[in-house]
């Protein structure tokens, strides 16, 4: 029989476990001089790869000087409110793409998946570090009191669907969870873009509210559980790599001593590097060895219509502002150079 003492002891353990689930992840140093709260766009399973290793590393090294509390998608504020919360100082830092967090800048449209802006994940850091995008992003975010810290690449953008996609015709009427700009572009081919909280996507596919997802590559589909509710993976992609960044409230960033700014930079770089090989290897392995999704392909000749439409879309975006025109000009020059360089940069 359960004694009163055993009952109270077990009840106390259960209460503590419940409380722990509602509190932020434990810090390595309990009373740091500086404490930041960073929220990522990613849910818990994905965050284990795309951000947590870097934050853990920072906290171990910084010790009592500084600790960063990591929060997952929509845990403190909805993803669409991340920018405003960071700008106000409600949270100190963010990992997201510009598009998802609805930042009020001229470069927002280029975050996430700007159609066919890149072919490979390495294109993104090259564009930022060698072709001038870093400077443009810095200018835009400085205007609104936010520090753009560092940009990096994620996975390519593919459709994961319940029904097979073999042609552009098959896309018509499909309700798809995707990024705002990607949805705006693909709507011309009959796709119906849908915005929902990240944690609701799996259930929305199961209930039929969504017909598919165009938010990631196959690595994420398996990692976050979407491969369990979709049946097919379209090998054609909208863009070769997601472009996302780390951001911080400008005042909080400026308060940091130089050595912590440098440590922050180093650990963000380690995060970018981790994603480069984790996604690159995962995309190939799961296409060839994965058992949950069947691969489908739209013929190259037909998919060329989508690639051609992307260049028209670029020109439309460039007409919207001088800053957007600067970015589009860089994208055009970069891609032309890659095509001229040939293998292994581009295959024609």
Coordinates of C-alpha atoms in Angstrom, one line a residue:
X1 CA 0.0 0.0 0.0
X2 CA 1.1 3.6 -0.7
X3 CA 2.0 5.3 2.6
X4 CA 1.2 9.0 3.1
X5 CA 4.9 9.8 3.1
X6 CA 5.5 8.0 -0.2
X7 CA 2.5 9.7 -1.7
X8 CA 3.7 13.1 -0.7
X9 CA 7.3 12.4 -1.9
X10 CA 6.0 11.2 -5.3
X11 CA 3.6 14.1 -5.6
X12 CA 6.5 16.5 -4.9
X13 CA 8.6 14.9 -7.6
X14 CA 5.8 15.2 -10.1
X15 CA 5.2 18.9 -9.1
X16 CA 8.8 19.7 -9.6
X17 CA 8.9 17.9 -13.0
X18 CA 5.8 19.9 -14.1
X19 CA 7.4 23.2 -12.9
X20 CA 10.6 22.4 -14.8
X21 CA 8.7 21.9 -18.0
X22 CA 7.4 25.5 -17.7
X23 CA 10.7 27.1 -16.9
X24 CA 13.5 28.1 -19.3
X25 CA 16.3 25.6 -20.1
X26 CA 18.7 25.5 -17.2
X27 CA 21.7 27.9 -17.5
X28 CA 25.2 26.8 -17.0
X29 CA 25.8 29.7 -14.6
X30 CA 22.9 30.4 -12.2
X31 CA 23.6 34.1 -11.5
X32 CA 25.2 35.6 -14.6
X33 CA 26.1 39.3 -14.8
X34 CA 24.3 39.5 -18.1
X35 CA 21.3 37.5 -19.1
X36 CA 19.8 37.4 -22.6
X37 CA 16.6 35.7 -23.9
X38 CA 16.9 34.4 -27.4
X39 CA 13.9 32.9 -29.3
X40 CA 14.4 30.9 -32.5
X41 CA 11.9 30.3 -35.3
X42 CA 12.5 26.6 -34.9
X43 CA 10.6 24.1 -32.8
X44 CA 12.4 22.0 -30.2
X45 CA 13.4 19.0 -32.4
X46 CA 14.9 21.3 -35.1
X47 CA 16.4 23.7 -32.6
X48 CA 18.5 20.8 -31.2
X49 CA 20.5 21.1 -34.5
X50 CA 20.1 24.7 -35.8
X51 CA 20.9 26.7 -32.7
X52 CA 21.1 24.8 -29.4
X53 CA 24.7 23.5 -29.8
X54 CA 26.0 27.1 -30.4
X55 CA 24.1 28.5 -27.4
X56 CA 25.3 25.7 -25.2
X57 CA 28.8 26.4 -26.3
X58 CA 28.5 30.2 -25.6
X59 CA 27.1 29.6 -22.1
X60 CA 29.8 27.1 -21.2
X61 CA 32.5 29.6 -22.2
X62 CA 30.9 32.8 -21.0
X63 CA 30.1 31.3 -17.5
X64 CA 29.1 33.8 -14.9
X65 CA 29.8 36.8 -17.3
X66 CA 26.8 36.0 -19.5
X67 CA 24.2 33.4 -20.2
X68 CA 21.7 33.1 -23.1
X69 CA 18.3 31.5 -22.4
X70 CA 17.0 29.7 -25.5
X71 CA 13.3 29.6 -26.3
X72 CA 11.7 27.7 -29.2
X73 CA 9.2 28.7 -31.8
X74 CA 6.2 30.7 -30.4
X75 CA 7.3 29.9 -26.8
X76 CA 7.5 33.5 -25.7
X77 CA 5.9 35.4 -28.6
X78 CA 4.4 34.2 -31.9
X79 CA 7.0 34.0 -34.7
X80 CA 5.3 36.8 -36.6
X81 CA 5.9 39.1 -33.6
X82 CA 9.6 38.3 -33.0
X83 CA 10.9 41.5 -34.6
X84 CA 8.7 43.8 -32.6
X85 CA 9.4 42.0 -29.3
X86 CA 13.1 42.2 -30.0
X87 CA 13.0 45.9 -31.0
X88 CA 11.1 46.8 -27.8
X89 CA 13.5 44.7 -25.7
X90 CA 10.9 42.2 -24.6
X91 CA 13.4 39.6 -25.8
X92 CA 17.0 40.3 -26.5
X93 CA 17.9 38.3 -29.6
X94 CA 16.3 36.3 -32.4
X95 CA 17.3 33.5 -34.8
X96 CA 14.9 33.7 -37.8
X97 CA 14.6 34.7 -41.4
X98 CA 13.4 38.3 -42.1
X99 CA 10.3 37.1 -43.9
X100 CA 8.9 34.9 -41.1
X101 CA 9.4 37.5 -38.3
X102 CA 7.8 40.2 -40.5
X103 CA 10.6 42.8 -40.1
X104 CA 9.7 46.2 -41.4
X105 CA 12.7 46.6 -43.6
X106 CA 13.4 46.8 -47.4
X107 CA 15.3 43.4 -47.2
X108 CA 12.5 41.4 -45.6
X109 CA 11.4 39.9 -48.9
X110 CA 14.8 38.3 -49.4
X111 CA 14.9 36.4 -46.1
X112 CA 13.7 32.8 -46.1
X113 CA 13.3 31.6 -49.6
X114 CA 13.6 34.3 -52.2
X115 CA 12.8 32.3 -55.4
X116 CA 15.9 30.8 -57.0
X117 CA 18.3 33.3 -55.4
X118 CA 20.7 30.5 -54.6
X119 CA 21.5 27.1 -55.9
X120 CA 23.6 25.7 -53.0
X121 CA 23.8 26.6 -49.3
X122 CA 27.3 28.0 -49.8
X123 CA 25.8 30.7 -52.0
X124 CA 24.3 32.5 -49.0
X125 CA 27.4 33.2 -46.9
X126 CA 29.3 34.2 -50.1
X127 CA 26.6 36.7 -51.0
X128 CA 26.6 38.2 -47.5
X129 CA 30.4 38.2 -46.9
X130 CA 31.8 38.8 -50.4
X131 CA 29.1 40.5 -52.4
X132 CA 27.8 43.2 -50.1
X133 CA 24.6 41.9 -48.6
X134 CA 26.0 42.2 -45.0
X135 CA 26.4 45.9 -45.5
X136 CA 22.9 46.3 -46.9
X137 CA 21.3 44.3 -44.0
X138 CA 23.3 46.3 -41.5
X139 CA 22.1 49.6 -42.9
X140 CA 18.5 48.5 -43.0
X141 CA 18.4 47.1 -39.4
X142 CA 20.3 49.9 -37.9
X143 CA 17.5 52.2 -39.1
X144 CA 15.0 50.4 -36.8
X145 CA 17.2 49.8 -33.7
X146 CA 18.1 46.2 -34.3
X147 CA 21.6 44.7 -34.8
X148 CA 21.9 42.3 -37.7
X149 CA 24.5 39.9 -36.3
X150 CA 25.2 37.2 -38.8
X151 CA 23.6 35.5 -41.8
X152 CA 23.8 31.9 -42.7
X153 CA 22.2 29.2 -44.9
X154 CA 19.8 26.4 -44.1
X155 CA 18.2 23.7 -46.4
X156 CA 16.6 24.0 -49.8
X157 CA 12.9 24.5 -50.2
X158 CA 10.9 21.5 -51.4
X159 CA 7.2 20.5 -51.4
X160 CA 6.2 17.7 -49.0
X161 CA 2.7 16.6 -49.9
X162 CA 0.0 14.1 -49.2
X163 CA -0.8 13.5 -52.9
X164 CA 2.0 13.0 -55.5
X165 CA 3.1 16.0 -57.6
X166 CA 4.2 15.2 -61.1
X167 CA 3.4 18.4 -63.0
X168 CA 2.6 22.1 -62.4
X169 CA -1.0 21.2 -62.9
X170 CA -0.9 19.0 -59.8
X171 CA 0.1 22.1 -57.7
X172 CA -3.2 23.9 -58.4
X173 CA -5.4 24.4 -55.5
X174 CA -3.0 22.8 -53.0
X175 CA -3.1 24.5 -49.6
X176 CA 0.5 24.7 -48.5
X177 CA 2.2 26.0 -45.4
X178 CA 5.1 28.2 -46.7
X179 CA 7.0 31.5 -46.2
X180 CA 5.2 34.7 -47.2
X181 CA 7.4 35.5 -50.2
X182 CA 7.6 31.9 -51.4
X183 CA 3.8 31.8 -51.2
X184 CA 3.4 35.1 -53.0
X185 CA 5.6 33.7 -55.8
X186 CA 4.1 30.2 -56.1
X187 CA 0.5 31.5 -56.0
X188 CA 0.8 32.3 -59.7
X189 CA 1.0 28.5 -60.2
X190 CA -2.2 27.8 -58.3
X191 CA -0.7 27.2 -54.9
X192 CA -2.8 28.5 -52.0
X193 CA -0.3 29.7 -49.3
X194 CA -1.5 29.2 -45.7
X195 CA 0.1 30.8 -42.5
X196 CA -0.3 28.8 -39.3
X197 CA 1.7 28.6 -36.0
X198 CA 4.6 26.2 -36.6
X199 CA 3.5 23.7 -33.9
X200 CA 0.1 23.3 -35.6
X201 CA 1.4 22.2 -39.0
X202 CA 1.6 18.4 -38.4
X203 CA -2.0 18.3 -37.1
X204 CA -3.2 20.6 -39.9
X205 CA -1.9 18.1 -42.5
X206 CA -3.5 15.2 -40.7
X207 CA -6.9 16.9 -40.6
X208 CA -6.8 18.0 -44.2
X209 CA -6.5 21.7 -43.4
X210 CA -3.2 21.6 -45.4
X211 CA -2.4 19.5 -48.5
X212 CA 1.3 20.0 -48.0
X213 CA 4.3 22.0 -46.8
X214 CA 6.9 24.0 -48.7
X215 CA 9.0 25.1 -45.7
X216 CA 12.2 23.0 -45.8
X217 CA 14.2 20.2 -47.3
X218 CA 13.8 16.5 -46.5
X219 CA 16.1 16.7 -43.4
X220 CA 13.7 18.9 -41.6
X221 CA 10.7 16.8 -42.8
X222 CA 12.1 13.8 -41.0
X223 CA 13.5 15.7 -38.0
X224 CA 10.3 17.5 -37.0
X225 CA 7.8 14.8 -37.9
X226 CA 6.4 16.1 -41.1
X227 CA 7.6 13.0 -43.0
X228 CA 5.2 11.0 -40.8
X229 CA 2.1 12.9 -42.1
X230 CA 3.1 13.5 -45.8
X231 CA 3.6 10.8 -48.4
X232 CA 5.6 12.5 -51.2
X233 CA 8.7 14.7 -51.6
X234 CA 9.0 16.8 -54.7
X235 CA 12.7 16.9 -55.8
X236 CA 12.3 20.2 -57.6
X237 CA 13.0 23.1 -55.3
X238 CA 12.0 26.8 -55.1
X239 CA 15.4 27.8 -53.9
X240 CA 18.7 26.1 -53.1
X241 CA 19.0 27.5 -49.5
X242 CA 17.0 29.2 -46.8
X243 CA 18.7 32.5 -45.7
X244 CA 18.4 33.3 -42.1
X245 CA 20.2 35.4 -39.4
X246 CA 20.9 36.1 -35.8
X247 CA 19.6 39.5 -34.7
X248 CA 19.8 41.4 -31.4
X249 CA 18.2 44.5 -29.7
X250 CA 20.7 47.2 -30.6
X251 CA 21.0 48.7 -27.1
X252 CA 21.5 45.3 -25.5
X253 CA 24.2 44.4 -28.0
X254 CA 26.0 47.7 -27.6
X255 CA 26.2 47.1 -23.8
X256 CA 28.3 43.9 -24.3
X257 CA 32.0 44.1 -23.8
X258 CA 34.1 43.5 -26.9
X259 CA 35.2 40.0 -25.9
X260 CA 31.6 38.8 -25.5
X261 CA 30.7 40.3 -28.9
X262 CA 33.6 38.3 -30.3
X263 CA 32.5 35.1 -28.5
X264 CA 29.0 35.6 -29.8
X265 CA 30.4 35.9 -33.4
X266 CA 32.5 32.7 -33.0
X267 CA 29.6 30.7 -31.7
X268 CA 27.2 32.0 -34.4
X269 CA 29.8 30.9 -37.0
X270 CA 30.0 27.5 -35.4
X271 CA 26.2 27.3 -35.8
X272 CA 26.4 28.2 -39.5
X273 CA 29.1 25.6 -40.1
X274 CA 27.1 22.9 -38.3
X275 CA 24.1 23.5 -40.5
X276 CA 26.2 23.4 -43.6
X277 CA 27.2 19.8 -43.2
X278 CA 24.1 18.6 -41.2
X279 CA 21.7 19.6 -44.0
X280 CA 24.0 18.8 -46.9
X281 CA 24.5 15.2 -45.7
X282 CA 21.0 14.8 -44.5
X283 CA 19.4 15.8 -47.8
X284 CA 21.3 13.2 -49.8
X285 CA 21.0 10.4 -47.2
X286 CA 17.3 10.7 -46.7
X287 CA 16.5 10.9 -50.4
X288 CA 18.4 7.7 -50.9
X289 CA 17.9 5.8 -47.7
X290 CA 14.7 7.3 -46.2
X291 CA 11.7 5.1 -46.1
X292 CA 8.8 7.5 -45.2
X293 CA 8.4 9.6 -48.4
X294 CA 8.3 8.7 -52.1
X295 CA 10.2 11.0 -54.4
X296 CA 8.4 12.7 -57.3
X297 CA 9.7 15.1 -60.0
X298 CA 8.3 17.7 -62.3
X299 CA 10.2 17.4 -65.7
X300 CA 13.0 19.9 -66.1
X301 CA 11.4 21.4 -69.2
X302 CA 8.2 22.1 -67.3
X303 CA 10.0 23.3 -64.2
X304 CA 11.9 25.8 -66.3
X305 CA 8.7 27.8 -66.5
X306 CA 8.9 28.3 -62.7
X307 CA 12.6 29.4 -63.0
X308 CA 11.8 31.8 -65.8
X309 CA 8.9 33.3 -63.8
X310 CA 11.3 33.8 -60.9
X311 CA 13.4 36.3 -62.9
X312 CA 10.2 38.2 -63.8
X313 CA 9.4 38.2 -60.0
X314 CA 12.9 39.6 -59.3
X315 CA 12.3 42.5 -61.6
X316 CA 9.0 43.2 -60.0
X317 CA 10.5 43.3 -56.6
X318 CA 13.4 45.5 -57.8
X319 CA 10.9 48.1 -58.9
X320 CA 9.5 48.4 -55.3
X321 CA 12.5 50.4 -53.9
X322 CA 16.1 51.4 -54.4
X323 CA 17.3 49.0 -51.7
X324 CA 15.5 46.1 -53.2
X325 CA 16.9 47.0 -56.6
X326 CA 20.4 46.9 -55.1
X327 CA 19.9 43.4 -53.7
X328 CA 18.4 42.1 -57.0
X329 CA 21.3 43.6 -58.9
X330 CA 23.8 41.7 -56.7
X331 CA 21.8 38.4 -57.0
X332 CA 21.8 38.7 -60.8
X333 CA 25.5 39.5 -61.0
X334 CA 26.4 36.7 -58.6
X335 CA 24.3 34.0 -60.4
X336 CA 25.7 35.1 -63.8
X337 CA 29.2 34.7 -62.5
X338 CA 28.4 31.3 -61.1
X339 CA 27.0 30.2 -64.4
X340 CA 30.1 31.4 -66.3
X341 CA 32.3 29.7 -63.8
X342 CA 30.7 26.4 -64.6
X343 CA 31.4 23.2 -62.7
X344 CA 31.3 22.8 -59.7
X345 CA 29.5 26.2 -59.2
X346 CA 26.8 25.6 -61.7
X347 CA 25.7 22.8 -63.9
X348 CA 24.0 23.7 -67.1

